[in-house]
Coordinates of C-alpha atoms in Angstrom, one line a residue:
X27 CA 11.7 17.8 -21.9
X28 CA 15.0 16.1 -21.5
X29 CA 15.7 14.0 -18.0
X30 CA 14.0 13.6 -14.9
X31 CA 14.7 11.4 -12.1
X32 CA 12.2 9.3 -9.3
X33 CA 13.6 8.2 -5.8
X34 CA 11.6 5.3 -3.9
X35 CA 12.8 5.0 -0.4
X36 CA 11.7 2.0 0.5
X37 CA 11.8 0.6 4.3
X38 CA 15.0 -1.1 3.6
X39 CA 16.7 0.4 0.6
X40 CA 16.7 3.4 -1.8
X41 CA 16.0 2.9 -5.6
X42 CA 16.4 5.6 -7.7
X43 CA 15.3 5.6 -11.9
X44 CA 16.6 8.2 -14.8
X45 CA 14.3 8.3 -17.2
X46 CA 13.1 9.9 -20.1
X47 CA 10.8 12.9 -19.6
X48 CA 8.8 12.3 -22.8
X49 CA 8.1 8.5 -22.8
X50 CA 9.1 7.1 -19.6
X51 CA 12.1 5.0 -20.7
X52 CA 13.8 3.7 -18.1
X53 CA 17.7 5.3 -18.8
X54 CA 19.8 4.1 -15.8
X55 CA 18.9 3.4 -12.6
X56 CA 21.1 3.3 -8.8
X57 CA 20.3 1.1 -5.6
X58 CA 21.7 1.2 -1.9
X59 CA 20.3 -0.1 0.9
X60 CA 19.7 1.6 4.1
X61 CA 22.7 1.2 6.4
X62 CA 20.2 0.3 9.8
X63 CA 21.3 -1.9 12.1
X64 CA 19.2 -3.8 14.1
X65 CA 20.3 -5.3 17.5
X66 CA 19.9 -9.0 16.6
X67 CA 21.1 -8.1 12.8
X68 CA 17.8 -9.6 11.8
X69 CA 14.6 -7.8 12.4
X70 CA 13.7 -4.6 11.1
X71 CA 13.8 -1.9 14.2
X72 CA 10.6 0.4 14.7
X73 CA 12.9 3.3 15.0
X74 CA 15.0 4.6 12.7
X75 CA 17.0 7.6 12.5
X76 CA 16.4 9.4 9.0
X77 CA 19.7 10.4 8.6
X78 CA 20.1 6.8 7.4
X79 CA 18.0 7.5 4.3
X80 CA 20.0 10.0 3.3
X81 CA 23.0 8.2 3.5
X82 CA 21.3 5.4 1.3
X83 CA 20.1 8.1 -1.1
X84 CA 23.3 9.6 -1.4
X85 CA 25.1 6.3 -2.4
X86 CA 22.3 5.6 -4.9
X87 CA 23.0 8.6 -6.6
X88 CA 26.8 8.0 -6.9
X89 CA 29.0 7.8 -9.9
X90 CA 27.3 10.5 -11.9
X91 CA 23.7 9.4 -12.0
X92 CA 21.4 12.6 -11.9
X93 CA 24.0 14.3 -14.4
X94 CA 21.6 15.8 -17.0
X95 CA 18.4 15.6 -14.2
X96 CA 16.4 18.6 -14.6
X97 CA 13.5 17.7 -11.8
X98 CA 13.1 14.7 -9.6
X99 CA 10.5 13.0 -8.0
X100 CA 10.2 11.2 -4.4
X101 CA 8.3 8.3 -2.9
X102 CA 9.2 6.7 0.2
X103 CA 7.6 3.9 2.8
X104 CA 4.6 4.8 4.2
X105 CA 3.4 5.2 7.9
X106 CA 7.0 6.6 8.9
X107 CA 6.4 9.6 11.3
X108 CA 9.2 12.1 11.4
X109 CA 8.7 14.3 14.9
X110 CA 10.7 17.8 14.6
X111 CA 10.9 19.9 17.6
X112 CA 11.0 23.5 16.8
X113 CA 14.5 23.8 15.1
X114 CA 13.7 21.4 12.8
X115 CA 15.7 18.3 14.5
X116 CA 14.6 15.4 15.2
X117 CA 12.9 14.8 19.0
X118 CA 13.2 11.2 18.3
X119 CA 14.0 8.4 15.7
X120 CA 11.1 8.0 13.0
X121 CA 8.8 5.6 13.8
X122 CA 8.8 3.3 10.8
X123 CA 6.4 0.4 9.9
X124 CA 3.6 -1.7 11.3
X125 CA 4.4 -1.1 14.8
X126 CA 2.5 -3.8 16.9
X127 CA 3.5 -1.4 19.8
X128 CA 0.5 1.3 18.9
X129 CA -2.1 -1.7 18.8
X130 CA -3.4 -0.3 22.5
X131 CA -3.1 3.0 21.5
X132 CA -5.0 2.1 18.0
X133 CA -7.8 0.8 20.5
X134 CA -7.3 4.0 22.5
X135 CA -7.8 6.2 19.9
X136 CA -11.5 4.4 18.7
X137 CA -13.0 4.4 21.9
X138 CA -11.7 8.2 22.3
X139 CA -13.7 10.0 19.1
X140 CA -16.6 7.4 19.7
X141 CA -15.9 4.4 17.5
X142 CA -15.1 3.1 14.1
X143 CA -17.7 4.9 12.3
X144 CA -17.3 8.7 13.7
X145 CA -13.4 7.5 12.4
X146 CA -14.5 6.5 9.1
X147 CA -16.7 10.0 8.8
X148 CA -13.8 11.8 9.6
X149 CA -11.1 10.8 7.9
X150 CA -12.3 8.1 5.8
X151 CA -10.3 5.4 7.8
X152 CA -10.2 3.4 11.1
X153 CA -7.0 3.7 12.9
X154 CA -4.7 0.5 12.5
X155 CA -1.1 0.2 14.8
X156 CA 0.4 1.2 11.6
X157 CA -1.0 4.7 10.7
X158 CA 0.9 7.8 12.0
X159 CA -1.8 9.3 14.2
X160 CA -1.7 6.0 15.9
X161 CA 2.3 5.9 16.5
X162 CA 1.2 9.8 18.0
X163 CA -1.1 8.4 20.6
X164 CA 1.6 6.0 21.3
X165 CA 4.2 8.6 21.7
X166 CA 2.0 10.6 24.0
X167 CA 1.2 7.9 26.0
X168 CA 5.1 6.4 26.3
X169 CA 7.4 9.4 25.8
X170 CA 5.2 12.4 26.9
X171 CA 8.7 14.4 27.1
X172 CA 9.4 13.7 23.5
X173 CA 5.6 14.1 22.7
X174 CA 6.0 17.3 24.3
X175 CA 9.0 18.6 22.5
X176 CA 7.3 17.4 19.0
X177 CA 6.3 20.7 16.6
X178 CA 6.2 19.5 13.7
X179 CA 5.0 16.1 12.3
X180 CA 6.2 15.0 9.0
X181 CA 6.4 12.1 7.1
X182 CA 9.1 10.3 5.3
X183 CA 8.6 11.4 1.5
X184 CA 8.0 15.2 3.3
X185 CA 11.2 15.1 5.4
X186 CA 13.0 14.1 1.9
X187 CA 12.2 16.3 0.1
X188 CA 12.6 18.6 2.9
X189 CA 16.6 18.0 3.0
X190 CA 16.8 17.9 -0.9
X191 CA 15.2 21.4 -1.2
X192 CA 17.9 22.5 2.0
X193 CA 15.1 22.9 5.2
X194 CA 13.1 25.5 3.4
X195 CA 10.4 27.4 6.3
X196 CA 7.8 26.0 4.1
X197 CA 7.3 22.1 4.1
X198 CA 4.7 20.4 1.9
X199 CA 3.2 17.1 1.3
X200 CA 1.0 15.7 -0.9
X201 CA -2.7 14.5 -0.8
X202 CA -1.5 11.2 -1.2
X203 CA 0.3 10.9 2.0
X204 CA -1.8 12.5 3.7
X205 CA -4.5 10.5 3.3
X206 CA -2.7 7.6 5.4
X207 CA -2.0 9.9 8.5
X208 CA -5.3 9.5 9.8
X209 CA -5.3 13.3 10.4
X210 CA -6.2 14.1 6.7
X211 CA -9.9 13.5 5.2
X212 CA -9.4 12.9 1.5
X213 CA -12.9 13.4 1.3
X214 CA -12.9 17.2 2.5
X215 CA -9.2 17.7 0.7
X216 CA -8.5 19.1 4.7
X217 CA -6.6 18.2 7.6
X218 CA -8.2 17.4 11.1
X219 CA -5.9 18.8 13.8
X220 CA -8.3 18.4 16.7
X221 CA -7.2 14.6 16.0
X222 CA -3.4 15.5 15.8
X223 CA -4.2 17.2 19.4
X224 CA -6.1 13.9 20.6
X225 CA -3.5 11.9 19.7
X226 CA -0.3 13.7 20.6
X227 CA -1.8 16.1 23.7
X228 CA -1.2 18.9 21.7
X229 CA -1.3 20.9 17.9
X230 CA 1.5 20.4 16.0
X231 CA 2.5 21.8 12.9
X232 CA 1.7 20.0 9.5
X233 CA 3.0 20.2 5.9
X234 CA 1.1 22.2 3.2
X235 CA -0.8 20.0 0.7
X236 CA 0.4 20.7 -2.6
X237 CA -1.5 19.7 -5.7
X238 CA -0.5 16.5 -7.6
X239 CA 1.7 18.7 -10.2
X240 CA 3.1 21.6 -8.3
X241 CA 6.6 21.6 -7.6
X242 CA 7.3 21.3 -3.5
X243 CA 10.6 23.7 -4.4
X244 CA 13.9 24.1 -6.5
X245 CA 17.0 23.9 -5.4
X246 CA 19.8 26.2 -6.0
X247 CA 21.3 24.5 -8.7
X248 CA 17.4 25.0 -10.6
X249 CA 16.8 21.0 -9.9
X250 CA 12.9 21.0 -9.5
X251 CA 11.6 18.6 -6.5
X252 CA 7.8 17.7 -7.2
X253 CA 5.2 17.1 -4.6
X254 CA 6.5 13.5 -3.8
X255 CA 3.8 10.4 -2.6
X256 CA 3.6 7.1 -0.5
X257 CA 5.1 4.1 -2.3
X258 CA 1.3 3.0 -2.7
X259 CA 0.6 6.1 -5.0
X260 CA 3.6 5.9 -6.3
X261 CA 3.3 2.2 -7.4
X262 CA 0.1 2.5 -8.9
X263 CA 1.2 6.3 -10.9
X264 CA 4.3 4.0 -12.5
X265 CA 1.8 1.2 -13.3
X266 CA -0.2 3.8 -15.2
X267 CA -3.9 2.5 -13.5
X268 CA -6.9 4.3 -13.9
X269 CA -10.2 4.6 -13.7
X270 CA -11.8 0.7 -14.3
X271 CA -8.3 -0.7 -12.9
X272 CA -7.8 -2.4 -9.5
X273 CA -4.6 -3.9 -8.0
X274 CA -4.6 -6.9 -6.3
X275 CA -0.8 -7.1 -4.0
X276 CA 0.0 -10.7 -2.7
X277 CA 2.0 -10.1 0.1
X278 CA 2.2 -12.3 3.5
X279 CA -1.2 -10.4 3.6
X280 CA -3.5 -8.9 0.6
X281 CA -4.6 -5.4 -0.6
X282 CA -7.0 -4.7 -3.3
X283 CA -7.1 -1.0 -4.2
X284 CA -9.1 0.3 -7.3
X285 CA -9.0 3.7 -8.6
X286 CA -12.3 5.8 -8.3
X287 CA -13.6 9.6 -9.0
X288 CA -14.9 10.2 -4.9
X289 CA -13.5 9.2 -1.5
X290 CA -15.9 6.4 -0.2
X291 CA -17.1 6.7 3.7
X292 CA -17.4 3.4 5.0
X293 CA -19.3 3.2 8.3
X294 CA -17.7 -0.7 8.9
X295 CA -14.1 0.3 8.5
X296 CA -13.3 -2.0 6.1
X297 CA -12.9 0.3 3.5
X298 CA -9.4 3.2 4.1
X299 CA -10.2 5.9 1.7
X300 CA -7.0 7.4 0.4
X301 CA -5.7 9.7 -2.4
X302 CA -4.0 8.7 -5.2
X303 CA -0.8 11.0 -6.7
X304 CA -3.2 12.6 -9.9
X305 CA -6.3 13.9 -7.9
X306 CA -8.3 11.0 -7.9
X307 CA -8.9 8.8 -4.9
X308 CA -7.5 4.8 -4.2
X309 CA -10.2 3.1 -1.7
X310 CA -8.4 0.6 0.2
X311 CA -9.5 -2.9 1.0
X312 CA -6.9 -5.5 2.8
X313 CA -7.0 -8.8 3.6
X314 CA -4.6 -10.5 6.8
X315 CA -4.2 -13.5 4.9
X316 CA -2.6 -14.1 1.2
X317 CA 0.8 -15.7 0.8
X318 CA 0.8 -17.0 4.3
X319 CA -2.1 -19.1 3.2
X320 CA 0.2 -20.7 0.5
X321 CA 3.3 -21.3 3.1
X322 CA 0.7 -22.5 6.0
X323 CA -0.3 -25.0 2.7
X324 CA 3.3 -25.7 1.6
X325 CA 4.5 -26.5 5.2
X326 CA 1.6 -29.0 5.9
X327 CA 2.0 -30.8 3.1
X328 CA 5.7 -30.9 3.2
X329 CA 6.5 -29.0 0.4
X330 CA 9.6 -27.3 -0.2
X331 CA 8.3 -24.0 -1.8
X332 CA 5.3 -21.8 -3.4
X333 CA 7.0 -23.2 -6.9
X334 CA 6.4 -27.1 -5.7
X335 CA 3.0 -26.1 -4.1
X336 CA 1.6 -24.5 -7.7
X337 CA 2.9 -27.6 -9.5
X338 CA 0.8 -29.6 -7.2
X339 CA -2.0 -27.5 -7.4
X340 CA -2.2 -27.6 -11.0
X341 CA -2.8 -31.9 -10.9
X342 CA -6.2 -30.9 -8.8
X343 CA -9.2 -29.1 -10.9
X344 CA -11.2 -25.8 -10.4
X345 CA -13.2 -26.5 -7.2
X346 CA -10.5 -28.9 -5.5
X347 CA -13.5 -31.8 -5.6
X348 CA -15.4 -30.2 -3.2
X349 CA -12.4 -28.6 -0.5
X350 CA -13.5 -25.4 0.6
X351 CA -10.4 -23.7 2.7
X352 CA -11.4 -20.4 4.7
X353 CA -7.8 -18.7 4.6
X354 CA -8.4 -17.0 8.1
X355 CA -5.3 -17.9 9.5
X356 CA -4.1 -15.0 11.2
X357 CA -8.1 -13.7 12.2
X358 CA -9.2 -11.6 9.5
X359 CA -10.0 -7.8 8.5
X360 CA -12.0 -8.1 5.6
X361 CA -14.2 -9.8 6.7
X362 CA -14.3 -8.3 10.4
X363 CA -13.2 -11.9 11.9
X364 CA -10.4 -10.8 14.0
X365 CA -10.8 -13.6 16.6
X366 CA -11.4 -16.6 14.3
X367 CA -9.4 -19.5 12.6
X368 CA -9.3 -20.9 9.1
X369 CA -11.3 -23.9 8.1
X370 CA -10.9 -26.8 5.8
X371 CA -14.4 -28.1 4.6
X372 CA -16.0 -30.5 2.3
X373 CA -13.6 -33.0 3.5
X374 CA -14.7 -36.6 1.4
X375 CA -12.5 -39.8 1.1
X376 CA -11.9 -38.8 -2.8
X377 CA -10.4 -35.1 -1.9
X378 CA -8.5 -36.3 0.4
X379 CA -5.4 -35.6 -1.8
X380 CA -2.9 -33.6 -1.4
X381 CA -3.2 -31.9 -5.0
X382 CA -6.6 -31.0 -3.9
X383 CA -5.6 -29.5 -0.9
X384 CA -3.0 -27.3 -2.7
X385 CA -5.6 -26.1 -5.5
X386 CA -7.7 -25.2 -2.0
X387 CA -5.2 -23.2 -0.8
X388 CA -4.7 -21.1 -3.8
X389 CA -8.6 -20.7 -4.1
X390 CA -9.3 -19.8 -1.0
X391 CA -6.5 -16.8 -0.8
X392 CA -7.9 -15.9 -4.0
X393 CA -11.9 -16.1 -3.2
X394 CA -11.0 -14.3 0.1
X395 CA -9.5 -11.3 -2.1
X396 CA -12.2 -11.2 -4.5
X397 CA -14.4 -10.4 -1.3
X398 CA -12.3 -7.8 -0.6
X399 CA -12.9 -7.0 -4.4
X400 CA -16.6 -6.9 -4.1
X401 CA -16.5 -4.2 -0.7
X402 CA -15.5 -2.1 -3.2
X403 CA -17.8 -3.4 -6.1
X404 CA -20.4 -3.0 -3.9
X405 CA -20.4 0.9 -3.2
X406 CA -20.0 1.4 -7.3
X407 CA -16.4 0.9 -7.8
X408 CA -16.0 0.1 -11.5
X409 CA -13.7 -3.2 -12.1
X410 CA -12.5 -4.0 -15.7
X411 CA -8.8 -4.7 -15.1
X412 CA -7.0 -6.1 -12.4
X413 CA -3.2 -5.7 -11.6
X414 CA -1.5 -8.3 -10.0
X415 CA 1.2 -7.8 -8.0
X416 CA 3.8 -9.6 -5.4
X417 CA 6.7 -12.6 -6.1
X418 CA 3.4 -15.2 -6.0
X419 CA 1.9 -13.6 -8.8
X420 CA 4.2 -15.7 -11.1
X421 CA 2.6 -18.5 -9.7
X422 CA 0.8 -21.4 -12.5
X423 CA -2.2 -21.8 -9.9
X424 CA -2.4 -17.7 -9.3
X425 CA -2.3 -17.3 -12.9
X426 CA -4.6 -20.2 -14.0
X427 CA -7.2 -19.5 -11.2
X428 CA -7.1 -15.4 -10.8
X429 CA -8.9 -14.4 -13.8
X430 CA -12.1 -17.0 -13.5
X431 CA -12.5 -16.0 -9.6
X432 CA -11.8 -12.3 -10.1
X433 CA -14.0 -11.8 -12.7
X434 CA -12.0 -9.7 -15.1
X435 CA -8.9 -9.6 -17.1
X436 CA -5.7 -10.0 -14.7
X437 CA -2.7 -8.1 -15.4
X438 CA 0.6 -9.3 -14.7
X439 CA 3.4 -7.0 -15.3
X440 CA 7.1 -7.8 -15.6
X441 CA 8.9 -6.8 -12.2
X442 CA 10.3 -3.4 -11.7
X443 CA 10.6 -0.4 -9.5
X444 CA 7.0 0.8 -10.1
X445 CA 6.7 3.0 -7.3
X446 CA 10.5 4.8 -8.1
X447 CA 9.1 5.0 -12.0
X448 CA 6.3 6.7 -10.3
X449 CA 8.3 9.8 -8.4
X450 CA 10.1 10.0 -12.2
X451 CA 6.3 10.6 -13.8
X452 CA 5.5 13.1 -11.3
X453 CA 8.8 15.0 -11.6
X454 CA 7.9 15.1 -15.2
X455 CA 4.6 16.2 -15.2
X456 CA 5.6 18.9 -12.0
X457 CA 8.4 20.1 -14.7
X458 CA 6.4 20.1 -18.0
X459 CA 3.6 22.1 -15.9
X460 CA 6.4 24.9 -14.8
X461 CA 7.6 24.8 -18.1
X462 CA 4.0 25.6 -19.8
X463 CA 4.1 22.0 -21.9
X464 CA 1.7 20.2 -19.9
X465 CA -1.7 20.7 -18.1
X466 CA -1.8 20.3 -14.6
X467 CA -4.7 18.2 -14.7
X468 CA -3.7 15.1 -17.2
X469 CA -0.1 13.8 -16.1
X470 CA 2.5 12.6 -19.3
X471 CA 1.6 10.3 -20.9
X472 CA 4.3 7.2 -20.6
X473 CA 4.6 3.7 -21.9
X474 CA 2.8 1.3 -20.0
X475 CA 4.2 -1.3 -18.3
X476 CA 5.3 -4.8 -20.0
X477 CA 2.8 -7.3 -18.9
X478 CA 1.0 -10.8 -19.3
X479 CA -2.6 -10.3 -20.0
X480 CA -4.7 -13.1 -19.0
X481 CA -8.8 -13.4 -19.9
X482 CA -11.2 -15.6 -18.1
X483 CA -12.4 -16.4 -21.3
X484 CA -14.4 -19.8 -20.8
X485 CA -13.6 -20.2 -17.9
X486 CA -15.7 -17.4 -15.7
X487 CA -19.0 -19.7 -15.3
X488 CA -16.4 -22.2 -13.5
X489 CA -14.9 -19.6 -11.6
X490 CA -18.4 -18.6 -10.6
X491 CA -19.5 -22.0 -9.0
X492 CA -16.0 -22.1 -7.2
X493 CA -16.9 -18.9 -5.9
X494 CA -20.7 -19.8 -4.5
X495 CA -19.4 -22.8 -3.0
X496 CA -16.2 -20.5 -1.2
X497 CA -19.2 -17.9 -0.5
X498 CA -21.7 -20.8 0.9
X499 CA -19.2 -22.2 3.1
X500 CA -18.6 -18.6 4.7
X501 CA -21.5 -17.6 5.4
X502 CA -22.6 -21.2 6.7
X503 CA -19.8 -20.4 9.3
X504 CA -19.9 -17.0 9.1
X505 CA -23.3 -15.8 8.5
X506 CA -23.6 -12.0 7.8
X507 CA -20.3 -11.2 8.1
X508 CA -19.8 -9.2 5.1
X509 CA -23.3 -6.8 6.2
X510 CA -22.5 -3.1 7.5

């Protein structure tokens, strides 16, 4: 099919891939980061004006890149709401990112449809500070001129490909972003604007959902633009993860998503039911605390770095002679601990080390992600193969302990722009449907990506007792946290 193209535009940078239509061969590739300033030239700002990702994307795409590109692809950084009065200009800078601004309004917004669970049966999530319908009720409640002037609500990837296909009258979006608004039910396949008008004050106009292969448009020059997804969807469509697969991300926090047939309703809110980019669905389970666990560990024991804390780690043995270390640092979501602390337990004169402290460290970020694991494991969510993603999955301790807690075979691929590889498979698949070579149900077919495969092998009875004893500790402090 010759050449198509996939555009990630990340929160800081755009990343665009050229690849090859057929296998997924990674051809060329651009990069240019987003020219935002920030007033302490530090933080990232909460506000951004779009225009900048334009400028980014146009720099990526210099010295010839898309020559030959017959469709392209787009994924871009969740969560980023785009407000358009009626014109089609900006009312204000997009709100980008986990604003801890909305966190009243998040509370606001509960108490308003009557509670997590009437959340959860709508729209298959609870709203966080981060989610767009969130940053509305924010917007209403702050800048009721500009919430007033707002018309139309779009997000990042749909104001892209908005400007790529030249402002068409019709805008579209995909299931996948959707499903983070907090105004789209993946379970019904249907927006919910009586929340829109809850949140903002008024109805505002939303982009059609396309399916997973349609094309959004074509430009004049006959460059197809596909749907376009969230970095999330995107991510896990260039991984190539499917039904029986789960990805585990180790970020400063943790989230475990796992590709299933159905969206799951969960009454606790600990599950966020999105959409993935083919038509299936990716329930969501996160965790406040991963890496920070490690760098809480590292700094205690005066460590330099995550490197020289997994060295350590590795002197200790599976079980850290008894240390059990609850990583709730930071409160905790999963479980629904948002007012707790962490604990260190099992405390004797002979683990009393710091190697055994380290290996605790690394178990407990670990155990308190395969609980997230089991949320979804326990409403039937098949797990046979877990991705591991994030810097720390190069870790010796990650590596050595993940597949005896986890259960399963852990998969760690080789680093690369997963979620830009992503967009590329879509525009493929959007331009093999339009051409009559593909069905619009099964997406290409590409190479999967180069990985470490690592089994539990003997070690999963092991990795069991380390998990009671993580388990008995929990619920000794924390008893029935984990029950609806």
């Amino acid at each position: 099919m010759g050449i198509v193209a996939g555009l990630d535009s990340s929160p800081d940078f755009t990343r665009i891939v050229v690849c090859d239509a057929d296998t997924g061969a990674v051809l060329r590739q651009g990069y240019a980061p987003h020219p935002v300033e920030t007033p302490d030239g530090t933080a990232r700002p909460s506000d951004v004006d779009p225009q900048a990702w334009l400028l980014s994307l146009g720099e990526a795409a210099g010295g010839g890149l898309l020559e030959g590109v017959r469709a392209i692809g787009v994924s871009a950084q969740q969560n980023a709401v785009v407000p358009l009065d009626a014109q089609g200009n900006t009312v204000r800078p997009a709100m980008v990112g986990g604003d801890k601004r909305a966190q009243v309004a998040a509370a606001d917004l509960i108490d308003a449809l009557g509670g997590r669970e009437a959340w959860a049966q709508a729209v298959g999530c609870v709203p966080q500070a981060a989610q767009p319908v969130t940053k509305l009720r924010w917007l209403a409640k702050t800048e009721p001129e500009n919430a007033g002037r707002a018309a139309v609500l779009m997000q990042a990837h749909d104001w892209l490909v908005w400007q790529l296909l030249g402002r068409p009258v019709r805008r579209t979006t995909d299931r996948g972003g959707a499903s983070g608004t907090g105004y789209w039910s993946a379970a019904t396949g249907s927006y919910r604007s009586d929340l829109v008008e809850l949140a903002l004050g008024h109805q505002a106009m939303l982009p059609e959902v396309i399916g997973p292969a349609e094309a959004a448009g074509t430009t004049p020059e006959g460059l197809l633009i596909s749907a376009g997804t969230g970095e999330t969807m995107a991510a896990a469509f260039g991984l190539g993860i499917g039904l029986g697969d789960a990805v585990v991300s180790l970020g400063a926090s943790g989230s475990v998503m796992a590709v299933h047939p159905e969206a799951l309703v969960d009454s606790s809110g600990m599950i966020t039911s999105l959409a993935d980019a083919t038509g299936m669905h990716l329930p969501v389970v996160t965790t406040l605390n991963a890496v920070r666990t490690l760098r809480g560990a590292a700094e205690l024991l005066g460590v330099a770095d995550l490197e020289g804390l997994s060295d350590l780690a590795m002197k200790s043995t599976p079980g850290s002679h008894g240390l059990v270390l609850l990583p709730y640092l930071e409160g905790e979501r999963t479980p629904q601990l948002p007012h707790t602390a962490g604990m260190l337990a099992g405390l004797r004169r002979e683990s009393m080390k710091p190697e055994h402290l380290a290996r605790a460290a690394f178990e407990g970020m670990l155990c308190g992600l395969a609980d997230a694991l089991d949320v979804l494991r326990g409403r039937g969510v098949e797990v046979r193969r877990i991705f591991l993603l994030g810097a720390a999955a190069e870790l010796s301790a990650v590596q050595a302990a993940a597949p005896m807690l986890f259960g399963a075979q852990v998969v760690v691929p080789q680093p690369a722009d997963y979620a830009a590889i992503g967009a590329a498979r879509q525009a493929a698949w959007a331009l093999g449907v339009s051409q009559g070579t593909l069905d619009p149900r099964t997406p290409p077919v590409w190479q999967g990506a180069a990985a470490q495969v690592l089994e539990p092998g003997e070690e999963l009875a092991v990795g069991q007792a380390v998990r009671q004893q993580f388990v008995s500790v929990r619920e000794q402090t924390h008893p029935g946290a984990f029950r609806a």
